[in-house]
Amino acid sequence: MNAQEYADRQAGITRALIALVLQLVGIFRAPKLSRRDWGNLLAALYPHVDDARRQAAELGREFFDSQREQHLPDLPRHNTLLPAYHPEWFAEAMEPARLALSRPGAPEEAAAQVALRAAKEVENGGRRAILRAVDADPVVRGWARVATGRETCGWCMMLVSRGPVYTSADAAGLDLNDTSAAELWQKAESGDLESRDVIDELMTRWHPGCDCKVVPVFKISDWPGRDAWKRAEDAWKKYTKGYGGLDALNAFRRAVESGELDVRDFSIAA
Ligand SMILES: [Zn+2]
């Protein structure tokens, strides 16, 4: 399985889930959504999200295995458990969407927010399955974030331009889960944290609607998305010339958001 095929199959899983979520939100929607209404909606959604997330995890695992076999055909499969999932994790991840949907006369966009958050949980099933395999498998060198060009934003492009995260214990001690991305970026800028550690940490953050993928790196000179990374790296250098820190990031995002940079040129499809 190549990365494009992986992304296409994942998109199929995500699309089906989004359609289902929107349908269920339509059924459970109330003029003023109470906590109980929300709880009922989550209970109706969870089995579908859990199922789609498991499909995503199995697909991610299949992609990892096929990449591994391509690079190391003589090695037996390295087994790891698929990531677990729980209703409480789902409820926590969905909470921001509850606030949007419970506002009186919540706009259509609030329903979309519910769907995009649920979709993120599903996409993460594949990402976590691969990251878990990367962590556990001694022959893998690292992993990279790659873009599909479909939902790629300036932020994602910036992370794609950073290339692979190599497996090492260096960043493992950082517990930065509660720190916002912008705060992290500033900490790196002010020298509080190694910027490489910050980037590695940011690599595992995905916005709702993000369809970036995790790909394993078995060989530094040959992995899916390597050419796209090199092009993204060149673009980063070009568009951030003369800028530092947040200004550099903003300059790069402007180039993406204005369409000056076409994200499709930096995707696994290109
Ligand atoms: Zn993304």
Short mmCIF file of C-alpha atoms and ligand atoms in Angstrom, two decimals:
data_model
loop_
_atom_site.label_atom_id
_atom_site.label_comp_id
_atom_site.label_asym_id
_atom_site.label_seq_id
_atom_site.Cartn_x
_atom_site.Cartn_y
_atom_site.Cartn_z
CA MET A 1 0.00 0.00 0.00
CA ASN A 2 1.44 3.39 -0.89
CA ALA A 3 0.74 6.59 1.05
CA GLN A 4 -1.78 7.85 -1.48
CA GLU A 5 -3.78 4.65 -1.30
CA TYR A 6 -3.64 4.84 2.48
CA ALA A 7 -4.92 8.43 2.45
CA ASP A 8 -7.70 7.57 -0.03
CA ARG A 9 -8.92 4.62 2.00
CA GLN A 10 -8.82 6.68 5.20
CA ALA A 11 -10.77 9.46 3.47
CA GLY A 12 -13.48 6.89 2.68
CA ILE A 13 -13.76 5.91 6.35
CA THR A 14 -13.82 9.54 7.48
CA ARG A 15 -16.38 10.61 4.87
CA ALA A 16 -18.82 7.87 5.85
CA LEU A 17 -18.47 8.78 9.52
CA ILE A 18 -19.04 12.48 8.88
CA ALA A 19 -22.27 11.73 6.96
CA LEU A 20 -23.48 9.58 9.84
CA VAL A 21 -22.60 12.19 12.46
CA LEU A 22 -24.43 14.94 10.59
CA GLN A 23 -27.48 12.71 10.31
CA LEU A 24 -27.46 11.94 14.05
CA VAL A 25 -26.87 15.58 15.00
CA GLY A 26 -29.95 16.42 12.91
CA ILE A 27 -32.02 13.93 14.90
CA PHE A 28 -30.79 14.95 18.36
CA ARG A 29 -30.68 18.67 17.76
CA ALA A 30 -32.84 20.79 20.07
CA PRO A 31 -33.55 24.55 20.09
CA LYS A 32 -31.53 24.72 23.25
CA LEU A 33 -29.41 21.65 23.71
CA SER A 34 -29.28 20.51 27.34
CA ARG A 35 -26.48 18.47 28.88
CA ARG A 36 -28.77 15.48 28.80
CA ASP A 37 -29.49 15.97 25.05
CA TRP A 38 -25.76 16.18 24.49
CA GLY A 39 -25.15 13.02 26.50
CA ASN A 40 -27.75 11.21 24.41
CA LEU A 41 -26.13 12.43 21.21
CA LEU A 42 -22.69 11.27 22.38
CA ALA A 43 -24.09 7.88 23.36
CA ALA A 44 -25.60 7.52 19.87
CA LEU A 45 -22.38 8.66 18.20
CA TYR A 46 -19.86 6.68 20.20
CA PRO A 47 -20.38 3.19 18.71
CA HIS A 48 -19.98 4.61 15.19
CA VAL A 49 -16.91 6.66 16.08
CA ASP A 50 -15.37 3.73 17.94
CA ASP A 51 -15.99 1.45 14.97
CA ALA A 52 -14.61 3.92 12.41
CA ARG A 53 -11.61 4.59 14.65
CA ARG A 54 -10.86 0.89 14.86
CA GLN A 55 -11.11 0.63 11.06
CA ALA A 56 -8.68 3.56 10.83
CA ALA A 57 -6.30 1.91 13.31
CA GLU A 58 -6.35 -1.35 11.35
CA LEU A 59 -5.78 0.53 8.10
CA GLY A 60 -2.89 2.49 9.62
CA ARG A 61 -1.38 -0.73 10.89
CA GLU A 62 -1.76 -2.31 7.45
CA PHE A 63 0.00 0.67 5.88
CA PHE A 64 2.83 0.44 8.43
CA ASP A 65 3.22 -3.30 7.78
CA SER A 66 3.28 -2.87 4.02
CA GLN A 67 5.93 -0.13 4.27
CA ARG A 68 7.99 -2.29 6.57
CA GLU A 69 7.74 -5.27 4.28
CA GLN A 70 8.82 -3.13 1.34
CA HIS A 71 11.99 -2.01 3.13
CA LEU A 72 12.71 -5.11 5.18
CA PRO A 73 11.12 -8.01 3.32
CA ASP A 74 13.01 -10.68 5.27
CA LEU A 75 11.90 -9.60 8.74
CA PRO A 76 8.82 -11.12 10.38
CA ARG A 77 5.98 -8.77 11.27
CA HIS A 78 6.47 -6.79 14.48
CA ASN A 79 3.29 -7.08 16.53
CA THR A 80 1.88 -4.28 18.66
CA LEU A 81 -1.59 -3.80 20.07
CA LEU A 82 -3.94 -1.39 18.38
CA PRO A 83 -4.67 1.75 20.41
CA ALA A 84 -7.59 1.59 22.85
CA TYR A 85 -10.51 4.00 22.98
CA HIS A 86 -13.06 4.90 25.68
CA PRO A 87 -16.35 6.82 25.83
CA GLU A 88 -14.78 9.24 28.37
CA TRP A 89 -11.99 10.15 25.96
CA PHE A 90 -14.55 10.71 23.27
CA ALA A 91 -16.67 12.95 25.54
CA GLU A 92 -13.62 15.01 26.48
CA ALA A 93 -12.56 15.46 22.86
CA MET A 94 -16.07 16.49 21.85
CA GLU A 95 -16.65 19.02 24.66
CA PRO A 96 -15.72 22.15 22.65
CA ALA A 97 -18.34 21.17 20.06
CA ARG A 98 -21.01 20.93 22.79
CA LEU A 99 -20.54 24.60 23.62
CA ALA A 100 -21.02 25.55 19.97
CA LEU A 101 -24.08 23.35 19.55
CA SER A 102 -25.79 24.41 22.80
CA ARG A 103 -25.92 28.09 21.94
CA PRO A 104 -29.54 29.06 21.24
CA GLY A 105 -30.09 29.02 17.48
CA ALA A 106 -26.72 27.35 16.92
CA PRO A 107 -25.72 27.83 13.28
CA GLU A 108 -25.19 25.00 10.77
CA GLU A 109 -21.50 25.45 11.43
CA ALA A 110 -21.97 24.04 14.94
CA ALA A 111 -23.15 20.73 13.49
CA ALA A 112 -20.12 20.72 11.21
CA GLN A 113 -17.92 21.27 14.25
CA VAL A 114 -19.35 18.16 15.90
CA ALA A 115 -18.64 16.18 12.73
CA LEU A 116 -15.10 17.51 12.32
CA ARG A 117 -14.21 16.74 15.93
CA ALA A 118 -15.58 13.22 15.61
CA ALA A 119 -13.62 12.86 12.36
CA LYS A 120 -10.45 13.89 14.18
CA GLU A 121 -10.98 11.08 16.70
CA VAL A 122 -11.30 8.66 13.79
CA GLU A 123 -8.22 9.96 11.94
CA ASN A 124 -6.27 9.72 15.17
CA GLY A 125 -6.98 5.98 15.31
CA GLY A 126 -4.73 5.49 12.28
CA ARG A 127 -2.14 8.02 13.46
CA ARG A 128 -1.87 6.46 16.90
CA ALA A 129 -1.66 2.93 15.52
CA ILE A 130 1.30 3.98 13.37
CA LEU A 131 3.00 6.06 16.10
CA ARG A 132 2.63 3.13 18.47
CA ALA A 133 4.20 0.76 15.95
CA VAL A 134 7.00 3.28 15.31
CA ASP A 135 7.67 3.48 19.05
CA ALA A 136 7.72 -0.26 19.60
CA ASP A 137 9.56 -1.44 16.49
CA PRO A 138 13.35 -1.30 16.86
CA VAL A 139 14.04 -1.23 13.12
CA VAL A 140 12.07 1.90 12.32
CA ARG A 141 14.04 5.18 12.16
CA GLY A 142 11.23 7.62 12.85
CA TRP A 143 8.10 9.06 11.32
CA ALA A 144 6.97 12.05 9.36
CA ARG A 145 3.83 14.09 8.96
CA VAL A 146 2.64 14.23 5.38
CA ALA A 147 -0.12 16.26 3.77
CA THR A 148 -2.81 15.11 1.37
CA GLY A 149 -3.41 18.53 -0.20
CA ARG A 150 -7.13 18.17 0.53
CA GLU A 151 -7.49 19.84 3.93
CA THR A 152 -3.93 21.05 4.32
CA CYS A 153 -3.55 24.42 6.08
CA GLY A 154 -0.53 26.66 6.57
CA TRP A 155 0.12 25.24 10.01
CA CYS A 156 0.21 21.68 8.70
CA MET A 157 2.43 22.73 5.81
CA MET A 158 4.89 24.24 8.27
CA LEU A 159 5.07 20.93 10.13
CA VAL A 160 5.42 18.97 6.89
CA SER A 161 8.37 21.21 5.97
CA ARG A 162 10.20 20.03 9.12
CA GLY A 163 10.66 16.49 7.87
CA PRO A 164 10.95 13.35 9.98
CA VAL A 165 10.86 13.03 13.74
CA TYR A 166 13.61 10.57 14.48
CA THR A 167 13.06 8.01 17.18
CA SER A 168 15.05 9.07 20.22
CA ALA A 169 14.53 9.43 23.91
CA ASP A 170 15.37 13.16 23.85
CA ALA A 171 11.90 14.63 23.73
CA ALA A 172 10.20 11.81 25.61
CA GLY A 173 10.41 13.56 28.96
CA LEU A 174 8.59 16.65 27.79
CA ASP A 175 5.06 16.80 29.07
CA LEU A 176 3.60 19.65 27.13
CA ASN A 177 0.12 18.40 26.45
CA ASP A 178 -1.59 21.30 28.15
CA THR A 179 0.46 23.97 26.45
CA SER A 180 -1.04 25.66 23.43
CA ALA A 181 0.76 25.49 20.11
CA ALA A 182 1.40 29.24 20.09
CA GLU A 183 2.81 29.14 23.64
CA LEU A 184 5.13 26.32 22.63
CA TRP A 185 6.28 28.23 19.62
CA GLN A 186 7.08 31.22 21.82
CA LYS A 187 8.94 29.10 24.36
CA ALA A 188 11.14 27.79 21.58
CA GLU A 189 11.70 31.32 20.31
CA SER A 190 12.72 32.60 23.73
CA GLY A 191 15.13 29.71 24.16
CA ASP A 192 13.22 28.02 27.00
CA LEU A 193 12.95 24.84 25.03
CA GLU A 194 14.91 23.28 22.23
CA SER A 195 13.05 24.24 19.09
CA ARG A 196 13.50 20.73 17.69
CA ASP A 197 11.77 19.31 20.78
CA VAL A 198 8.94 21.79 20.33
CA ILE A 199 8.50 20.88 16.69
CA ASP A 200 8.48 17.19 17.59
CA GLU A 201 5.77 17.89 20.13
CA LEU A 202 3.73 19.99 17.70
CA MET A 203 3.99 17.24 15.10
CA THR A 204 1.50 15.15 17.06
CA ARG A 205 -1.17 17.86 17.25
CA TRP A 206 -3.96 17.78 14.72
CA HIS A 207 -6.69 20.35 14.22
CA PRO A 208 -10.30 19.29 13.59
CA GLY A 209 -10.64 18.63 9.88
CA CYS A 210 -6.91 17.96 9.47
CA ASP A 211 -6.25 14.97 7.25
CA CYS A 212 -2.46 14.89 7.58
CA LYS A 213 -1.05 11.40 7.87
CA VAL A 214 1.71 9.77 9.86
CA VAL A 215 4.13 7.77 7.72
CA PRO A 216 6.87 5.53 9.12
CA VAL A 217 10.46 6.19 8.05
CA PHE A 218 12.43 2.98 7.61
CA LYS A 219 15.14 4.48 5.45
CA ILE A 220 16.23 8.10 5.83
CA SER A 221 16.72 8.54 2.08
CA ASP A 222 13.50 6.83 1.03
CA TRP A 223 10.06 7.28 2.59
CA PRO A 224 6.65 8.30 1.29
CA GLY A 225 6.50 12.09 1.15
CA ARG A 226 10.23 12.73 1.19
CA ASP A 227 10.19 14.68 -2.08
CA ALA A 228 7.20 16.69 -0.90
CA TRP A 229 9.06 17.47 2.34
CA LYS A 230 12.07 18.77 0.41
CA ARG A 231 9.83 21.03 -1.66
CA ALA A 232 8.05 22.25 1.49
CA GLU A 233 11.39 22.93 3.17
CA ASP A 234 12.52 25.04 0.20
CA ALA A 235 9.22 26.93 0.28
CA TRP A 236 9.61 27.57 4.02
CA LYS A 237 13.07 29.03 3.47
CA LYS A 238 11.88 31.19 0.60
CA TYR A 239 8.79 32.65 2.26
CA THR A 240 10.22 33.18 5.73
CA LYS A 241 13.43 34.87 4.61
CA GLY A 242 14.10 37.87 6.82
CA TYR A 243 11.48 36.84 9.41
CA GLY A 244 11.92 35.15 12.78
CA GLY A 245 9.67 33.29 15.25
CA LEU A 246 5.94 33.89 14.96
CA ASP A 247 6.51 36.37 12.12
CA ALA A 248 8.11 33.61 10.09
CA LEU A 249 5.20 31.30 10.77
CA ASN A 250 2.71 34.02 9.85
CA ALA A 251 4.55 34.88 6.65
CA PHE A 252 4.43 31.23 5.65
CA ARG A 253 0.76 30.90 6.51
CA ARG A 254 -0.04 34.00 4.48
CA ALA A 255 1.65 32.45 1.46
CA VAL A 256 -0.50 29.33 1.89
CA GLU A 257 -3.75 31.11 2.68
CA SER A 258 -3.42 33.58 -0.21
CA GLY A 259 -2.93 30.65 -2.57
CA GLU A 260 0.54 31.84 -3.52
CA LEU A 261 1.71 28.43 -2.37
CA ASP A 262 -0.46 25.60 -3.66
CA VAL A 263 -0.56 22.98 -0.91
CA ARG A 264 -1.25 20.28 -3.49
CA ASP A 265 2.32 20.70 -4.72
CA PHE A 266 3.53 19.57 -1.30
CA SER A 267 1.26 16.58 -0.83
CA ILE A 268 1.90 12.87 -1.16
CA ALA A 269 -0.16 13.03 -4.36
CA ALA A 270 2.26 15.43 -6.10
ZN ZN B 1 -3.16 18.77 8.57
#
